[in-house]
Amino acid sequence: MPSVSEHYERHLAPVYVWMAGGMDAALLRGQAEVDAVCPRPSISKLAVDLGAGFGMHAIPLADIGYSVLAIDSSSTLLDVLQSHLGTRPIKIVSDDLMSFRGHLKAHAGLIVCMGDTLTHLPDHQSVERLLTDVAEAPERGGTFIVTFRDYSSPLVGLERFIPVRSDSDRILTCFLEYDDVAVTVHDILNERDGSEWRQRVSSYRKLRLSPDWVVHALEANGLQVTREQGLAGMARVIAQRPL
Ligand SMILES: C[S@@+](CC[C@H](N)C(=O)[O-])C[C@H]1O[C@@H](n2cnc3c(N)ncnc32)[C@H](O)[C@@H]1O
């Protein structure tokens, strides 16, 4: 099975903005979420976007006054971000998000990990390591926000076929296969090629993380944590480093 970064570079990244409904619509959704849940910059004006992708949150965070460190392993998606950032203070870093602290020179006011990125990590130990690092990286009173899909209760039978997006030239469908710790996501992409259709399929693993487990891991690192409903059925966990 391809690694997460291979799956993105070879399969998903070239159609990712299309999958998200186009750049303008995606940025409007990102802006609405940032407006609704992210604190405005205070002492530290630095925000970190872990798994920033094409900048759905990094761009709106810069627009409300943060300097943003946008880290992602997909050069294709970071190129899209680069071409849309204009003069915004966004530093683009192409690296594994697990290494984010090596790119920080000061405590951040805000760290976000949005849009189901957390489930892309290879195992639960990696998530625990990341959450430990994240607990120390914000300034006192600073905030960490993570949104992710709760795959802890498996879908069964035909529920596992998920229509993601389609138009007259392209159809993307996911099929989910569960094991004890992860779900294998098969991304089935049909694209029109002249009068014919071509199918490409690629698969990758996402972790089955329960929101309660993420909450407990953050609390164990001394953060004050709340959990709420996020966009598009995702869980949203908001954690604050005590003053
Ligand atoms: C589902 S997308 C979410 C993107 C963005 N946060 C959003 O909300 O649109 C997951 C992103 O995480 C990135 N990613 C996954 N695992 C990563 C890792 N270990 N290091 C850096 N980026 C990673 C992928 O390249 C992809 O851009």
Coordinates of C-alpha atoms and ligand atoms in Angstrom, one line a residue:
M1 CA 0.0 0.0 0.0
P2 CA 1.4 3.5 -0.8
S3 CA 2.4 5.7 2.1
V4 CA 0.2 8.7 2.9
S5 CA 2.6 11.1 1.1
E6 CA 2.8 8.8 -2.0
H7 CA -1.0 8.5 -2.0
Y8 CA -1.3 12.3 -2.0
E9 CA 1.4 13.0 -4.6
R10 CA 0.3 10.3 -7.0
H11 CA -3.4 10.3 -6.6
L12 CA -5.2 12.9 -4.4
A13 CA -3.2 16.1 -4.5
P14 CA -3.8 16.8 -8.2
V15 CA -7.6 16.7 -7.7
Y16 CA -7.7 17.9 -4.0
V17 CA -8.8 21.5 -4.7
W18 CA -11.6 20.1 -7.0
M19 CA -12.5 17.6 -4.3
A20 CA -12.8 20.5 -1.8
G21 CA -15.3 22.3 -4.1
G22 CA -12.8 24.7 -5.7
M23 CA -10.4 27.2 -4.1
D24 CA -12.9 30.1 -3.5
A25 CA -15.6 27.9 -1.9
A26 CA -13.0 26.1 0.3
L27 CA -11.4 29.3 1.5
L28 CA -14.8 30.7 2.4
R29 CA -15.4 27.5 4.5
G30 CA -12.0 27.8 6.1
Q31 CA -12.6 31.5 6.8
A32 CA -16.0 30.7 8.5
E33 CA -14.3 28.1 10.7
V34 CA -11.4 30.3 11.6
D35 CA -13.8 33.1 12.4
A36 CA -16.0 30.8 14.5
V37 CA -13.4 29.0 16.6
C38 CA -9.9 30.5 16.4
P39 CA -8.8 33.2 19.0
R40 CA -7.6 36.5 17.5
P41 CA -3.8 36.9 17.8
S42 CA -2.7 38.4 21.2
I43 CA 0.8 38.2 22.6
S44 CA 2.3 35.7 20.1
K45 CA 1.1 36.4 16.6
L46 CA 2.5 33.1 15.4
A47 CA 0.1 30.4 14.2
V48 CA 1.2 26.9 13.1
D49 CA -0.9 24.9 10.6
L50 CA 0.0 21.2 10.8
G51 CA -1.0 19.5 7.5
A52 CA -1.8 22.9 5.9
G53 CA -2.6 21.5 2.4
F54 CA -3.5 24.3 0.0
G55 CA -4.1 26.7 2.8
M56 CA -7.8 26.4 3.6
H57 CA -7.0 27.6 7.2
A58 CA -3.5 29.1 6.8
I59 CA -4.8 31.8 4.4
P60 CA -7.7 32.9 6.7
L61 CA -5.4 32.8 9.7
A62 CA -3.0 35.2 8.0
D63 CA -6.0 37.4 7.1
I64 CA -6.9 37.8 10.8
G65 CA -3.4 38.9 11.7
Y66 CA -1.3 35.8 12.3
S67 CA 2.1 35.0 10.8
V68 CA 1.6 31.4 9.8
L69 CA 4.0 28.5 9.6
A70 CA 2.2 26.2 7.1
I71 CA 3.8 22.7 7.2
D72 CA 2.8 19.8 4.9
S73 CA 4.4 16.9 3.1
S74 CA 2.6 17.4 -0.2
S75 CA 4.6 19.7 -2.5
T76 CA 1.7 19.7 -5.0
L77 CA -0.6 21.2 -2.4
L78 CA 2.0 23.6 -1.0
D79 CA 2.6 24.8 -4.6
V80 CA -1.2 25.7 -4.7
L81 CA -0.8 27.5 -1.4
Q82 CA 2.3 29.4 -2.7
S83 CA 0.4 30.5 -5.8
H84 CA -2.5 32.0 -3.7
L85 CA -0.7 33.6 -0.7
G86 CA 0.0 37.0 -2.3
T87 CA 1.8 39.1 0.3
R88 CA 0.4 37.3 3.3
P89 CA 2.9 36.4 6.0
I90 CA 2.8 32.6 5.5
K91 CA 6.0 30.6 5.7
I92 CA 5.7 27.4 3.7
V93 CA 7.5 24.4 5.0
S94 CA 7.7 21.1 3.1
D95 CA 8.3 18.5 5.9
D96 CA 6.7 15.8 8.0
L97 CA 4.5 17.6 10.5
M98 CA 5.9 15.4 13.3
S99 CA 9.0 17.6 13.0
F100 CA 7.2 20.9 13.3
R101 CA 9.0 22.0 16.5
G102 CA 12.3 22.1 14.6
H103 CA 10.9 24.9 12.5
L104 CA 9.7 27.0 15.5
K105 CA 11.9 29.7 16.9
A106 CA 9.3 30.9 19.5
H107 CA 6.2 29.8 21.2
A108 CA 3.1 29.9 19.0
G109 CA -0.2 31.6 20.0
L110 CA -2.2 29.1 18.0
I111 CA -1.6 25.6 16.6
V112 CA -4.2 24.0 14.3
C113 CA -4.4 20.6 12.8
M114 CA -7.5 20.6 10.7
G115 CA -9.5 18.6 8.2
D116 CA -8.8 15.0 9.4
T117 CA -5.0 15.4 9.1
L118 CA -4.4 13.8 12.6
T119 CA -5.8 10.4 11.4
H120 CA -3.1 10.3 8.6
L121 CA -0.3 9.7 11.2
P122 CA 1.1 6.1 11.0
D123 CA 0.1 4.9 14.5
H124 CA -1.4 5.9 17.9
Q125 CA 2.1 6.3 19.4
S126 CA 2.9 9.0 16.7
V127 CA -0.3 10.8 17.6
E128 CA 0.7 10.7 21.3
R129 CA 4.1 12.0 20.5
L130 CA 2.6 14.8 18.4
L131 CA 0.1 15.8 21.1
T132 CA 2.9 15.9 23.7
D133 CA 4.9 18.3 21.4
V134 CA 1.8 20.3 20.7
A135 CA 1.1 20.7 24.5
E136 CA 4.5 22.4 24.9
A137 CA 4.6 24.5 21.8
P138 CA 1.9 27.2 22.4
E139 CA 2.6 30.1 24.7
R140 CA 0.9 30.0 28.1
G141 CA -2.8 30.6 27.4
G142 CA -2.2 29.6 23.8
T143 CA -4.6 27.3 21.9
F144 CA -4.4 24.0 20.0
I145 CA -7.4 23.1 17.7
V146 CA -7.7 19.8 16.0
T147 CA -10.6 18.5 13.8
F148 CA -10.8 14.9 12.6
R149 CA -13.2 12.1 11.6
D150 CA -14.3 9.7 14.3
Y151 CA -13.8 6.3 12.6
S152 CA -14.1 4.5 16.0
S153 CA -17.5 3.0 15.1
P154 CA -17.2 1.2 11.8
L155 CA -19.6 1.7 8.9
V156 CA -20.9 -1.6 7.6
G157 CA -22.0 -3.0 4.3
L158 CA -23.1 -0.5 1.7
E159 CA -22.6 2.4 4.1
R160 CA -18.8 2.0 3.3
F161 CA -19.2 3.4 -0.2
I162 CA -19.0 7.1 0.1
P163 CA -19.7 9.4 -2.9
V164 CA -17.2 12.3 -2.4
R165 CA -17.7 14.6 -5.4
S166 CA -18.7 14.4 -9.0
D167 CA -19.2 16.5 -12.1
S168 CA -19.6 15.8 -15.8
D169 CA -15.8 14.9 -16.1
R170 CA -14.8 13.3 -12.8
I171 CA -16.3 11.1 -10.1
L172 CA -14.5 10.4 -6.8
T173 CA -15.9 7.6 -4.5
C174 CA -14.3 6.2 -1.3
F175 CA -14.6 2.7 -0.1
L176 CA -13.7 2.1 3.6
E177 CA -12.3 -1.2 5.0
Y178 CA -11.9 -1.3 8.8
D179 CA -9.3 -3.2 10.9
D180 CA -8.8 -2.9 14.6
V181 CA -6.6 0.2 14.6
A182 CA -7.1 1.8 11.1
V183 CA -9.4 2.2 8.2
T184 CA -8.1 1.6 4.7
V185 CA -9.5 4.3 2.4
H186 CA -9.7 3.2 -1.2
D187 CA -10.1 6.4 -3.4
I188 CA -11.7 5.4 -6.7
L189 CA -11.3 8.2 -9.3
N190 CA -13.0 8.0 -12.6
E191 CA -12.1 10.7 -15.1
R192 CA -13.4 11.4 -18.6
D193 CA -10.8 11.0 -21.4
G194 CA -12.4 12.1 -24.6
S195 CA -15.3 9.8 -25.2
E196 CA -14.1 7.2 -22.6
W197 CA -13.7 7.0 -18.8
R198 CA -10.5 6.1 -17.1
Q199 CA -10.4 4.7 -13.6
R200 CA -7.5 5.1 -11.2
V201 CA -7.5 3.6 -7.7
S202 CA -5.2 4.2 -4.8
S203 CA -5.5 3.4 -1.1
Y204 CA -4.1 4.6 2.2
R205 CA -4.6 4.0 5.9
K206 CA -6.2 6.4 8.4
L207 CA -6.2 5.8 12.1
R208 CA -9.3 5.1 14.0
L209 CA -9.0 7.8 16.7
S210 CA -11.9 8.3 19.2
P211 CA -12.4 11.9 20.3
D212 CA -12.4 10.8 23.9
W213 CA -8.9 9.2 23.4
V214 CA -7.6 12.5 21.9
V215 CA -9.2 14.5 24.7
H216 CA -7.5 12.3 27.4
A217 CA -4.1 12.4 25.7
L218 CA -4.2 16.2 25.7
E219 CA -5.4 16.4 29.3
A220 CA -2.6 14.0 30.3
N221 CA -0.3 16.7 28.9
G222 CA -1.7 19.3 31.2
L223 CA -4.0 21.1 28.7
Q224 CA -7.6 22.3 29.4
V225 CA -9.7 20.6 26.8
T226 CA -13.2 21.0 25.3
R227 CA -14.8 18.9 22.6
E228 CA -17.5 20.0 20.2
Q229 CA -19.0 19.2 16.8
G230 CA -16.9 20.4 13.9
L231 CA -17.7 20.9 10.2
A232 CA -19.0 18.1 7.9
G233 CA -19.4 15.6 10.7
M234 CA -15.9 16.0 12.1
A235 CA -15.0 16.1 15.8
R236 CA -13.4 19.3 17.0
V237 CA -11.2 19.3 20.1
I238 CA -10.0 22.7 21.5
A239 CA -7.2 22.6 24.0
Q240 CA -5.6 25.5 25.9
R241 CA -2.3 25.7 27.7
P242 CA -2.9 27.1 31.2
L243 CA -1.7 30.6 32.0
Ligands
LIG1 C1 -7.1 15.8 4.7 S1 -5.9 16.9 4.2 C2 -6.3 18.4 5.2 C3 -5.6 19.6 4.7 C4 -6.0 20.9 5.4 N1 -5.6 20.9 6.8 C5 -7.4 21.2 5.2 O1 -8.2 21.3 6.2 O2 -7.8 21.4 4.0 C6 -4.5 16.2 5.1 C7 -3.2 17.0 4.8 O3 -2.2 16.5 5.7 C8 -1.0 16.3 4.9 N2 -0.2 15.3 5.7 C9 -0.6 14.0 6.0 N3 0.3 13.5 6.8 C10 1.3 14.4 6.9 C11 2.6 14.3 7.6 N4 3.0 13.3 8.3 N5 3.3 15.4 7.6 C12 3.0 16.5 6.8 N6 1.8 16.6 6.2 C13 1.0 15.5 6.2 C14 -1.4 15.9 3.5 O4 -0.4 16.1 2.6 C15 -2.7 16.8 3.4 O5 -2.3 18.0 2.8

